[in-house]
Short mmCIF file of C-alpha atoms and ligand atoms in Angstrom, two decimals:
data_model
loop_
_atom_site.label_atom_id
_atom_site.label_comp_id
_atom_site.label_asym_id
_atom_site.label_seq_id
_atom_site.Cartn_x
_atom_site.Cartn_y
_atom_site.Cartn_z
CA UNK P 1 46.17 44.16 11.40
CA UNK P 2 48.25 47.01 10.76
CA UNK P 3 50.92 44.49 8.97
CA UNK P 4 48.50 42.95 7.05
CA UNK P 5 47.48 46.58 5.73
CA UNK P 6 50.35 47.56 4.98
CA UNK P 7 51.35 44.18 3.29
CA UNK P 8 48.29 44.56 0.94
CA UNK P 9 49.23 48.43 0.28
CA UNK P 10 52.79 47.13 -0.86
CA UNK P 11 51.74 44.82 -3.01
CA UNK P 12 49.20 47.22 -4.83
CA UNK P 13 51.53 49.93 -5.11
CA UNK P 14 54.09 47.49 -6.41
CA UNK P 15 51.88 46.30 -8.81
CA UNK P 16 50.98 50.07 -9.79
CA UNK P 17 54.88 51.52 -10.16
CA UNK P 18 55.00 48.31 -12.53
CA UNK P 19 52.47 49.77 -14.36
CA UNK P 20 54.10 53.82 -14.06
CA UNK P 21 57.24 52.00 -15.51
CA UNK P 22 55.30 49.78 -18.37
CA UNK P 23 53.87 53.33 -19.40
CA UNK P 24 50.68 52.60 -19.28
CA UNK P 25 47.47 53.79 -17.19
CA UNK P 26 45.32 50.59 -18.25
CA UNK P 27 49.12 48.56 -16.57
CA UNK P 28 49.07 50.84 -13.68
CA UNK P 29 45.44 49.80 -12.94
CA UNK P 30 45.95 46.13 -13.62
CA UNK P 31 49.49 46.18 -12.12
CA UNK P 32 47.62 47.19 -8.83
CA UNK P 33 44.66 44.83 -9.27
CA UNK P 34 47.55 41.74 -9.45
CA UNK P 35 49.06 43.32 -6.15
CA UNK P 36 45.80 42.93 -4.68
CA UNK P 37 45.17 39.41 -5.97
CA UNK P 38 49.04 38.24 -4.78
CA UNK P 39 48.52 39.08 -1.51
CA UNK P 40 44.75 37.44 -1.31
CA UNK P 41 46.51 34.57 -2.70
CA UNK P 42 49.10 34.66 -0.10
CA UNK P 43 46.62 35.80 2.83
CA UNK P 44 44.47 32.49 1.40
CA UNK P 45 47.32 30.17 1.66
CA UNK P 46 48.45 30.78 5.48
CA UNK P 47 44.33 31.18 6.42
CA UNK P 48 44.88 27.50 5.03
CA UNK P 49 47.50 26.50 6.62
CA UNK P 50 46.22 27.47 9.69
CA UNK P 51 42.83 25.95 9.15
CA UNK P 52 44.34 22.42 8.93
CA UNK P 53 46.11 22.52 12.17
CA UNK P 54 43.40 23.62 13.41
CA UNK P 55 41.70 20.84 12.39
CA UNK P 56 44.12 18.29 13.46
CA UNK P 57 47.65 19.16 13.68
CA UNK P 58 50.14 19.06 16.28
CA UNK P 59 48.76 21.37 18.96
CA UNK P 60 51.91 22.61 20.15
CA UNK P 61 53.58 23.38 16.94
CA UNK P 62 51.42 25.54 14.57
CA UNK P 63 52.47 26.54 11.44
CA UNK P 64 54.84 29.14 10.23
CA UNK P 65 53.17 31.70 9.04
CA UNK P 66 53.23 35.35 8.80
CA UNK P 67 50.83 38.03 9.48
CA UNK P 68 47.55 37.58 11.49
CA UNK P 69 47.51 34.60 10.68
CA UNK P 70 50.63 33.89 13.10
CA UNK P 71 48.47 35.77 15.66
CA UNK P 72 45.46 33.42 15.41
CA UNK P 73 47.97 30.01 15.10
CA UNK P 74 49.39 31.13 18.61
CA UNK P 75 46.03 32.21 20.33
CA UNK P 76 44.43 29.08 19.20
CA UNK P 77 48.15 27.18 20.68
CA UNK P 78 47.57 28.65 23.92
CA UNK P 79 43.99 28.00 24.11
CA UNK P 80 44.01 24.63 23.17
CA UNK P 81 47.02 23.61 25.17
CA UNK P 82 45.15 25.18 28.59
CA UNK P 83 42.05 23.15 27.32
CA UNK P 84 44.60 20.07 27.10
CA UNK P 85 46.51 20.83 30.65
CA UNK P 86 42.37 21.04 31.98
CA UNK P 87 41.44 18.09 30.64
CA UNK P 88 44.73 15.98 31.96
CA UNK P 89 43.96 17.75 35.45
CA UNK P 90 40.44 16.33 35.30
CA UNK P 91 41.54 13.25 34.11
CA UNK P 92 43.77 12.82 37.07
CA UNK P 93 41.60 13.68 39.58
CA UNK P 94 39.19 11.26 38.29
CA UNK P 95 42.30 8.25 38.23
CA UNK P 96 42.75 9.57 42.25
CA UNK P 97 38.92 9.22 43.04
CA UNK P 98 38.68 5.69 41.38
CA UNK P 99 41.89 4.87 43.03
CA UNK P 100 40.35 6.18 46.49
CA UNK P 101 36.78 3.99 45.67
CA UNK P 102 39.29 0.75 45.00
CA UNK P 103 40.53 1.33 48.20
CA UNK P 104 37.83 0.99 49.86
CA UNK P 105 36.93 -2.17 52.25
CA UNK P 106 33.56 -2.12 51.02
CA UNK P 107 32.31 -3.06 47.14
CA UNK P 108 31.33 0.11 45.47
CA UNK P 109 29.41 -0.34 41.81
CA UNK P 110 28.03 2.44 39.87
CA UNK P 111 24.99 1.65 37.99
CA UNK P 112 22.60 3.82 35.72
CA UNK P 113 19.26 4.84 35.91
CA UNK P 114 18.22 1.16 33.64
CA UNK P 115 20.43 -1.09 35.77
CA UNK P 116 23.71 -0.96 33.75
CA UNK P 117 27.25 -1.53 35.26
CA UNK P 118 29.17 2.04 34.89
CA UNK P 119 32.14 0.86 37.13
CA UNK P 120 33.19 -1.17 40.02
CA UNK P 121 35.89 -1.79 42.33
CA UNK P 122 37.64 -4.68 42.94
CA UNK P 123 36.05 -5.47 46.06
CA UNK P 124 32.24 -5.45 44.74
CA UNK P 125 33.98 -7.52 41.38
CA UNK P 126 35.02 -9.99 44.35
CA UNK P 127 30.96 -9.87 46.28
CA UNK P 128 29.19 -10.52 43.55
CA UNK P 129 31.49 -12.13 41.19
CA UNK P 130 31.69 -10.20 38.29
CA UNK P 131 34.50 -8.51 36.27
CA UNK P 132 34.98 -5.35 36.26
CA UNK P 133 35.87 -4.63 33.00
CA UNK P 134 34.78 -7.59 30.52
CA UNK P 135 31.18 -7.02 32.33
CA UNK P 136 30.31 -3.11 31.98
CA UNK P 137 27.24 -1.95 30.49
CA UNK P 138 25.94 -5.40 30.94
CA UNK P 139 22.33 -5.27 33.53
CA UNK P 140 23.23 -6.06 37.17
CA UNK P 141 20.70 -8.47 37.39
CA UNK P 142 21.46 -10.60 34.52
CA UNK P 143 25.15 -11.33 36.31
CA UNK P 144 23.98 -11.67 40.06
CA UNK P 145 21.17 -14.22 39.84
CA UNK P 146 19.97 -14.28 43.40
CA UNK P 147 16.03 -14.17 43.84
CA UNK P 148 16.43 -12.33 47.61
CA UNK P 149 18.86 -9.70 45.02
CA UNK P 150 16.64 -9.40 42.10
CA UNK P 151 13.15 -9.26 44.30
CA UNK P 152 15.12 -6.74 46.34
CA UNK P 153 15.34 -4.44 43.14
CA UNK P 154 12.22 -5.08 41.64
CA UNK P 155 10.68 -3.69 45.13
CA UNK P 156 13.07 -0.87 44.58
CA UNK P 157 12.77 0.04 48.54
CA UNK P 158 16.50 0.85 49.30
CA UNK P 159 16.02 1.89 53.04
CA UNK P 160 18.03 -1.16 53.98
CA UNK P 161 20.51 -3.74 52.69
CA UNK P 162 19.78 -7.01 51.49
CA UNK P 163 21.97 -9.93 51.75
CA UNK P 164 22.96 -13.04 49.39
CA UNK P 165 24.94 -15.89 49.51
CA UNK P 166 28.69 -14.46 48.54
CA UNK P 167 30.74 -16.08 45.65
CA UNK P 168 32.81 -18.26 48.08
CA UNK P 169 29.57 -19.78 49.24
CA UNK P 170 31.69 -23.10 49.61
CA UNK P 171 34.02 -21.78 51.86
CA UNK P 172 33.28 -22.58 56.05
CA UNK P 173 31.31 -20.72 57.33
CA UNK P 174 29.43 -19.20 53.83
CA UNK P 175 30.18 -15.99 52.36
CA UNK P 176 27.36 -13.58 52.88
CA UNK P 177 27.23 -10.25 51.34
CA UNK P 178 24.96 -7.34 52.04
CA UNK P 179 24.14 -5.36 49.52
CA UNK P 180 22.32 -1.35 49.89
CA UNK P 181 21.65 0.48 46.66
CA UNK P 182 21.50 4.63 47.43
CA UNK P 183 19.92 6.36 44.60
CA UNK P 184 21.61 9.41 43.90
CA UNK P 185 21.14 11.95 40.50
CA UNK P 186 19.07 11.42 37.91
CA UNK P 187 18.06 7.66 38.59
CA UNK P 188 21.92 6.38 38.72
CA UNK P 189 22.43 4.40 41.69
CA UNK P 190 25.74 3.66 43.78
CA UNK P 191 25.50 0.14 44.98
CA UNK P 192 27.75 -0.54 48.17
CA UNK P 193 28.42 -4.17 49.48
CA UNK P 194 30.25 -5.47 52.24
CA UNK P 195 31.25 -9.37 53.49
CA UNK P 196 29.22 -9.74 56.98
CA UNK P 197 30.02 -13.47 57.20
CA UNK P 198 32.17 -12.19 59.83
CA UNK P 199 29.64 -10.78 61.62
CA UNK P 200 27.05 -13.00 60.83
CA UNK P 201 29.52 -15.58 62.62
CA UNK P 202 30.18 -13.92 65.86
CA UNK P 203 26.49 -13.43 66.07
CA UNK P 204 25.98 -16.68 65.86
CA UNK P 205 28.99 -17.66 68.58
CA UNK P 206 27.25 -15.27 70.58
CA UNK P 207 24.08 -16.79 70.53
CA UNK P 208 25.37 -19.95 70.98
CA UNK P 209 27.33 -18.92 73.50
CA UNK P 210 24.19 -17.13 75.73
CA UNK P 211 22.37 -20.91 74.80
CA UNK P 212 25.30 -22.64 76.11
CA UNK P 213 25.26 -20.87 79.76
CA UNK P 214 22.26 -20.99 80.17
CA UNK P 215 21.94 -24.34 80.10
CA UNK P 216 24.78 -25.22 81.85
CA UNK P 217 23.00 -23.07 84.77
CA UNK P 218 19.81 -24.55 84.20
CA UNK P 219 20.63 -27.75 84.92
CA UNK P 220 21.61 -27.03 88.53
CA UNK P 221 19.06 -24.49 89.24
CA UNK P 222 16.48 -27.11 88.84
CA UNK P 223 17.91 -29.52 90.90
CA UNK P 224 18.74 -27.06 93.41
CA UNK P 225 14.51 -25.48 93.27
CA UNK P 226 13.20 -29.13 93.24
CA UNK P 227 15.49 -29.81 96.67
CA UNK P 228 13.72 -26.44 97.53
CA UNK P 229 10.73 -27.69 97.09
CA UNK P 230 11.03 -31.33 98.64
CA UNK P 231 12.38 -29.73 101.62
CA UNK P 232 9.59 -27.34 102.01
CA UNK P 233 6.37 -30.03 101.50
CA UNK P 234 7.71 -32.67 102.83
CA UNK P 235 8.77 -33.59 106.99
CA UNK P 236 12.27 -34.28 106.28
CA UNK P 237 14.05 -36.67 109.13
CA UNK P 238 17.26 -34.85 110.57
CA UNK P 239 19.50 -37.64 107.89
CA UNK P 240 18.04 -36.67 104.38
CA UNK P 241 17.93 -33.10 105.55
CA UNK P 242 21.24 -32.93 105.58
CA UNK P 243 21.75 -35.35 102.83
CA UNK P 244 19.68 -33.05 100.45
CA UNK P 245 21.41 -30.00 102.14
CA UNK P 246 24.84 -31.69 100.49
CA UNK P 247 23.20 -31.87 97.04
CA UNK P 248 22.21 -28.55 97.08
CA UNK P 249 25.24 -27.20 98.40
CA UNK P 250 27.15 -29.54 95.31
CA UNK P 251 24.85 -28.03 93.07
CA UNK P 252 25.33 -24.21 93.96
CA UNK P 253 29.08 -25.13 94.26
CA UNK P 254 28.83 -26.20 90.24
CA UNK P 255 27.36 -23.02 89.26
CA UNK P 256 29.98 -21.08 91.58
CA UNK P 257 32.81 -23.31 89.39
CA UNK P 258 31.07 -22.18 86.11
CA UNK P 259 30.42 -18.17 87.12
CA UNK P 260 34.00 -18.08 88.27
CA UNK P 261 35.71 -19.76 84.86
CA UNK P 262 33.25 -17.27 83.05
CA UNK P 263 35.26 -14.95 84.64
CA UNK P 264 38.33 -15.93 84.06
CA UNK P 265 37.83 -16.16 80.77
CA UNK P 266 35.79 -12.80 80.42
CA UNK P 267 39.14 -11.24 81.87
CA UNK P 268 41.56 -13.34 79.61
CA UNK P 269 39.44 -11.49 76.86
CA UNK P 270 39.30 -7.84 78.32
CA UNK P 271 42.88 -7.42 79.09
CA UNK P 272 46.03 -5.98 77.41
CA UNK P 273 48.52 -9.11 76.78
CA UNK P 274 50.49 -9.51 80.24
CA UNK P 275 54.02 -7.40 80.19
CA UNK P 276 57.42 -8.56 80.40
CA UNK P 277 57.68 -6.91 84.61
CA UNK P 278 56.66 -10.23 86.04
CA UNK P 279 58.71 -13.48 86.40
CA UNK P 280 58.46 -15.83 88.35
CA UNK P 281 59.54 -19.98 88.87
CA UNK P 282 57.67 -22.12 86.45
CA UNK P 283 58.56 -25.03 88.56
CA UNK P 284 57.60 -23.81 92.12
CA UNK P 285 54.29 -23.29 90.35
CA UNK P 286 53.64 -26.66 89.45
CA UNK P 287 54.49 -27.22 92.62
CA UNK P 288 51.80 -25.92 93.37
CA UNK P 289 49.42 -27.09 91.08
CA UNK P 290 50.45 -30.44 91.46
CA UNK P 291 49.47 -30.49 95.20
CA UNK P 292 46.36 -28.98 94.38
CA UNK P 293 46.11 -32.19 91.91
CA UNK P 294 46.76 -34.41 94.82
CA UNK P 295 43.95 -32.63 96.51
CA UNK P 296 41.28 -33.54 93.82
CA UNK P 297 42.69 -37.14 93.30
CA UNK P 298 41.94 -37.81 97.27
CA UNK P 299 38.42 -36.05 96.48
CA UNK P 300 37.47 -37.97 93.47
CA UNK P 301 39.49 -41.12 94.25
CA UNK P 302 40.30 -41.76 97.34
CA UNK P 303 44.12 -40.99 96.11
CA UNK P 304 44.65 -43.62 93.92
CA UNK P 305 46.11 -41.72 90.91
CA UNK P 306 50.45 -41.89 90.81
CA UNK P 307 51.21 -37.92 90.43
CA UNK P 308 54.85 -37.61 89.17
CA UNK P 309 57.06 -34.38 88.40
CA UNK P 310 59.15 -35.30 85.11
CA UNK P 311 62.11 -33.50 83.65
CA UNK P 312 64.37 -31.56 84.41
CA UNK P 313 65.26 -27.51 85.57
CA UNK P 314 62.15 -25.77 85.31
CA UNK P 315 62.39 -21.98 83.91
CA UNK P 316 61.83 -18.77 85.23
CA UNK P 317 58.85 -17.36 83.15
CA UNK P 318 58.04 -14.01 81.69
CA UNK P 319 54.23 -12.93 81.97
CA UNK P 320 51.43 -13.47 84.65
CA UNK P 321 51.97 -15.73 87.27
CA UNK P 322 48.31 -16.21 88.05
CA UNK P 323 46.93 -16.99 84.34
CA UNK P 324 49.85 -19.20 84.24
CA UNK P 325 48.52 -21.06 87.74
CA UNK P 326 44.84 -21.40 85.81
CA UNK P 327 46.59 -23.05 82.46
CA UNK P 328 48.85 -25.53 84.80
CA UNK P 329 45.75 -26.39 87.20
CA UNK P 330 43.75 -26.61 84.54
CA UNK P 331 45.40 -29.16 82.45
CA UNK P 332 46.21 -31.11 85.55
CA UNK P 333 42.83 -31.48 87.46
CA UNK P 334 41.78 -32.91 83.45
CA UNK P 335 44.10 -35.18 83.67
CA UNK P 336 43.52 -36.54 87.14
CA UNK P 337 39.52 -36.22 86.64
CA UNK P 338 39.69 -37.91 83.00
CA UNK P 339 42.24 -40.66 84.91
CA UNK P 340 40.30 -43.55 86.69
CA UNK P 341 41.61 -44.45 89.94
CA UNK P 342 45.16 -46.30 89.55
CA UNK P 343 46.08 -44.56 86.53
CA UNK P 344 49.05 -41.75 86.27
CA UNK P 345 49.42 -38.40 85.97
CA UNK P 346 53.26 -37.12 84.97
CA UNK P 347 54.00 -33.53 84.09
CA UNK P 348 57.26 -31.42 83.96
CA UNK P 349 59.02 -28.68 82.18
CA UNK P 350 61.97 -28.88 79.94
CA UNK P 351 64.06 -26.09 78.17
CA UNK P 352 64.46 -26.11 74.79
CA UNK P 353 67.85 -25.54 72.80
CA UNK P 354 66.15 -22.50 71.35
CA UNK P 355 65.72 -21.18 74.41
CA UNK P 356 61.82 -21.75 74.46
CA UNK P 357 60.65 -23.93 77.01
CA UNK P 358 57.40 -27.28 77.19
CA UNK P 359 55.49 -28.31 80.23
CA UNK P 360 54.22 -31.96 79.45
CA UNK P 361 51.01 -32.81 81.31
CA UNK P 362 50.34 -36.63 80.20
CA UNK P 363 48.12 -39.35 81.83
CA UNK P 364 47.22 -42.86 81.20
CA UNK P 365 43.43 -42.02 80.99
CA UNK P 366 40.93 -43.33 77.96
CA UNK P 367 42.85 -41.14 75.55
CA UNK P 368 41.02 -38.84 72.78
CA UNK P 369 39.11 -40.00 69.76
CA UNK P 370 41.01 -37.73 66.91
CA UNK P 371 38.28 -36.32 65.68
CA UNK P 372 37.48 -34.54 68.59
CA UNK P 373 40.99 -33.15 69.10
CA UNK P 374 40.54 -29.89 67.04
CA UNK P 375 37.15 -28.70 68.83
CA UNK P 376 38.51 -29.47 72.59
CA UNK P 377 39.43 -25.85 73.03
CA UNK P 378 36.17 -24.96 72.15
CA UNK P 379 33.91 -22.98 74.67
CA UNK P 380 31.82 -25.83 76.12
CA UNK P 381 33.30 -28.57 73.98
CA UNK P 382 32.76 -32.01 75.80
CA UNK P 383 33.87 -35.61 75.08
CA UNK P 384 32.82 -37.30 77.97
CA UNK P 385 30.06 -34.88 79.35
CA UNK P 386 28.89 -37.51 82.20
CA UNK P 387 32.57 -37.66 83.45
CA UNK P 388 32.89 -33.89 83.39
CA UNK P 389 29.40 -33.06 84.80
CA UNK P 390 30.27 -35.70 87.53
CA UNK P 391 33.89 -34.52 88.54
CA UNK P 392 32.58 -30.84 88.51
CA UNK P 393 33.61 -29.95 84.75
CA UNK P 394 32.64 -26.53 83.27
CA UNK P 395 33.60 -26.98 79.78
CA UNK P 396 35.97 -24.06 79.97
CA UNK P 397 38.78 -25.44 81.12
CA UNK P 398 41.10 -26.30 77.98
CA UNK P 399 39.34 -22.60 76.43
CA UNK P 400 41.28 -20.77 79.54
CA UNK P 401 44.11 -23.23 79.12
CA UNK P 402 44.55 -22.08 75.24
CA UNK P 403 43.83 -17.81 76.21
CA UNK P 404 46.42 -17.35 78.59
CA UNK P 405 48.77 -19.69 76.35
CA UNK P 406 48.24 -17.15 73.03
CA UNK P 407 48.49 -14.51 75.05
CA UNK P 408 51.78 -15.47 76.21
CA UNK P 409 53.06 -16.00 72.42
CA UNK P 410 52.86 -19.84 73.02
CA UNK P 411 51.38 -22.96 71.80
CA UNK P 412 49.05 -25.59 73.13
CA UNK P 413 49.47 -29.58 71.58
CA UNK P 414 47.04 -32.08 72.11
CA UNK P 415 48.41 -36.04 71.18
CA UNK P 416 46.52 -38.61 72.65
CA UNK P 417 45.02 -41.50 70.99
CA UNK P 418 41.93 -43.98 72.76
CA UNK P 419 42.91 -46.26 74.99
CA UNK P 420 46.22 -45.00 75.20
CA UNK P 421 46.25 -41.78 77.25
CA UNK P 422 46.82 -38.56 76.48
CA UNK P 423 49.66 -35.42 76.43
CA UNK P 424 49.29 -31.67 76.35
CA UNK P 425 52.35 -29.82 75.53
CA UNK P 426 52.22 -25.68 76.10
CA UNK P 427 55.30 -24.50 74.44
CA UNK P 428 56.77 -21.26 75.35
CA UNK P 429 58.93 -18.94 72.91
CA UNK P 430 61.89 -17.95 74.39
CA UNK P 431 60.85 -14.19 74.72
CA UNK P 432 58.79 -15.65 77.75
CA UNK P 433 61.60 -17.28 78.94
CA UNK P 434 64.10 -15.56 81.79
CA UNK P 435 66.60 -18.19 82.89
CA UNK P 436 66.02 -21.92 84.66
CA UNK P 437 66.16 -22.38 88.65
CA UNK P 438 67.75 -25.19 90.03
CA UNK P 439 65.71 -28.03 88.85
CA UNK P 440 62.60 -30.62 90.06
P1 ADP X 501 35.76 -29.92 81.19
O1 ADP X 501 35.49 -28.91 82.23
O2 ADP X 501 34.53 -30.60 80.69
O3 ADP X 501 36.82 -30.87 81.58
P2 ADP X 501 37.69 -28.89 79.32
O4 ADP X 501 37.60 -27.73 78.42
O5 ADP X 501 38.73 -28.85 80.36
O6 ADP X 501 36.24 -29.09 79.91
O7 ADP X 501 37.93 -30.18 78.45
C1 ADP X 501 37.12 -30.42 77.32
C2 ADP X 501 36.87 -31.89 77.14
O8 ADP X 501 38.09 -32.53 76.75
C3 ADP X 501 36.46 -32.59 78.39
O9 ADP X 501 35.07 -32.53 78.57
C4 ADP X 501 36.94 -34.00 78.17
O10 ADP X 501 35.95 -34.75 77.49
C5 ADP X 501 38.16 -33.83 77.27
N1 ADP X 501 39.43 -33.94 78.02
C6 ADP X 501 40.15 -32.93 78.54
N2 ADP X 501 41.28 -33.39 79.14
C7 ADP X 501 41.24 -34.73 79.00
C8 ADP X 501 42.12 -35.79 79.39
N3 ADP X 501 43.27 -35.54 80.05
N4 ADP X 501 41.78 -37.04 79.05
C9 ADP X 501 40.65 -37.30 78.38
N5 ADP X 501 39.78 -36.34 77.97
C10 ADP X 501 40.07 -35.08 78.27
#
């Protein structure tokens, strides 16, 4: 201010001493009025100046000007650049949130108080196929034309979620989507979805599975009460006593067969993937299955099935020795029970140039339709469900065959065609894989 004083003093008292040195009083006077005038002139042009920057110029760069007017230029700099640097900050934190909300699993749309997409991520674009930037500011409702959605908001009871078909509603199983609105300031709503086909489907397995047992328990439990109940109302001669003792006792034995591969595969499911600690000779195990084979042939049929070790050197395996002896005796009582009397049984190990090894169990049974090839390993999954009920078949056996074959890191084959028998190969990788013994 002080500057800007003394500027306008300089100018008047230039202007008068013009006016001392014209010789005039009337030049004096007007000499100092034109100082005055020059510098309101001058003091006009930089208030100018700095007006239009103001009003749109370069922020960091204002104009060269003297005086105040310098003062104000540089305030109004440092002002608006701090505005500026608060405005990037803000701007960034908002990029990191959205970032953050695209990150996350679930679909996250933000709607205002009349419906109106304000944003969504890419997961709740993917739900309830729309696009996230071609479709905001359109009404929710107009893009997701489910009636279960739309009643759902006309209601406008958000306590719980709703759920609609998904976009890949082709896909097996469908794509359901639940969908919660939460209300939150001023009438704007955040809209969170999530894919439960998932869930939806192990619900289902579940239930199935619960259905499955208990029929498969059923069944005996009412032949077993009705023997019960034979034996107690009617005098039974010392011969069907005991003949309907054997019945019962076949049927508690069946249940016994299914509790115990319930088990098995209960623990298959429960525990951590066997370690590397335990080896132990592939081929002394088939060994043993294959007598155990023998066994059930003599039980079923008299004997009559040809049981013959294949192959070569067996190898030392890598894993647990008793989920391997399930998986062997598994695939080897099929094969004898699935085998009418006369047929063959042949199974061996071989090791593989990659260092991986194969145990072949074939027969020279009825063979397998193919379209029942991919569903054998299913829970309960039967072909021939008289022949399985009748040899004392759980429906479990190929599901604990295929568990303890994952978790060893290997890989069960099924090739088999009607009439023509059938093979199932359980590759090892060589990490399961410690070194051969001396051969079959
Ligand atoms: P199950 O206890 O009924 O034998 P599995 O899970 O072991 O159950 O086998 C599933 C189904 O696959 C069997 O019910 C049977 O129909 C069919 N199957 C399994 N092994 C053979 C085989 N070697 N030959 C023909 N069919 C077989």
């Amino acid at each position: 201010m002080i500057r800007r004083t003394l500027e306008l003093g300089a100018l008047v008292v230039a202007g008068a001493a013009w006016g001392v040195y014209a010789g005039s009083f009337s030049f004096t006077v007007g000499g100092a009025l034109a100082g005055a005038l020059l510098w309101v002139g001058l003091d006009n042009l930089r208030a100018g100046l700095v007006l239009r920057w103001l009003g749109g110029g370069e922020p960091s760069t204002p104009p060269a000007v003297s005086s105040v007017w310098a003062e104000v230029g540089e305030r109004a700099r440092k002002a608006l650049l701090k505005l500026t640097r608060q405005a990037a900050d803000s701007e960034m934190r908002l990029q990191k949130f959205l970032e953050a909300m695209q990150a996350s699993p679930n679909g996250v749309t933000l709607l205002d108080s009349t419906w109106h997409i304000v944003w969504c991520n890419l997961t709740a674009a993917q739900h309830l196929g729309i696009d996230g930037k071609r479709d905001l500011q359109q009404i929710i409702k107009n893009l997701v034309r489910d009636p279960g959605f739309t009643a759902y908001l006309t209601a406008g009871d958000f306590s719980g979620p709703v759920e609609i078909p998904g976009r890949d509603y082709l896909q097996e199983p469908p794509q359901r989507i639940s969908v919660q609105v939460h209300p939150y300031a001023e009438g704007r709503m955040l809209m969170l979805s999530r894919d439960v086909t998932a869930l939806q489907q192990a619900e289902t397995m579940r239930r199935d599975f619960v259905a499955n047992v208990s029929h498969e328990i059923r069944t005996p439990l009412t032949v077993l009460s009705g023997f019960v109940e034979t034996m107690q109302n009617l005098p039974l001669d010392e011969a069907d006593r005991s003949r309907y003792l054997g019945l019962m006792a076949q049927q508690a034995q069946r249940m016994q067969t299914l509790v115990n591969d319930l088990l098995t595969l209960s623990r298959l499911e429960g525990s951590p993937v066997p370690g590397t600690s335990e080896a132990f000779d592939a081929g002394e195990l088939l060994d043993v299955a294959m007598d155990e084979a023998r066994a059930l042939s003599e039980v079923l049929a008299q004997g009559a099935h040809q049981l013959v070790r294949v192959f070569g050197p067996a190898p030392m395996l890598v894993g647990s020795r008793n989920e391997w002896h399930s998986a062997v005796s598994n695939l080897l009582s099929n094969a004898v029970r699935y085998t009418p009397a006369g047929g063959q049984v042949s199974a061996g190990w071989r090791v593989l140039p990659d260092g991986g090894a194969e145990l072949a169990v074939s027969d020279t049974g009825p063979g397998i339709a193919p379209e029942h090839l991919p569903r054998l390993t299913e829970r309960f999954y039967r072909v021939d469900r008289s022949r399985s009920r009748e040899t004392g078949g759980t429906g479990l056996g190929l599901a604990i065959v295929k568990h303890v074959v994952q978790r060893h890191g290997g890989q069960l084959r099924i090739e088999s065609r009607p009439g023509k028998g059938s093979v199932f190969t359980i590759a090892v990788p060589a990490q399961r894989v410690r070194a051969t013994d001396k051969g079959a």
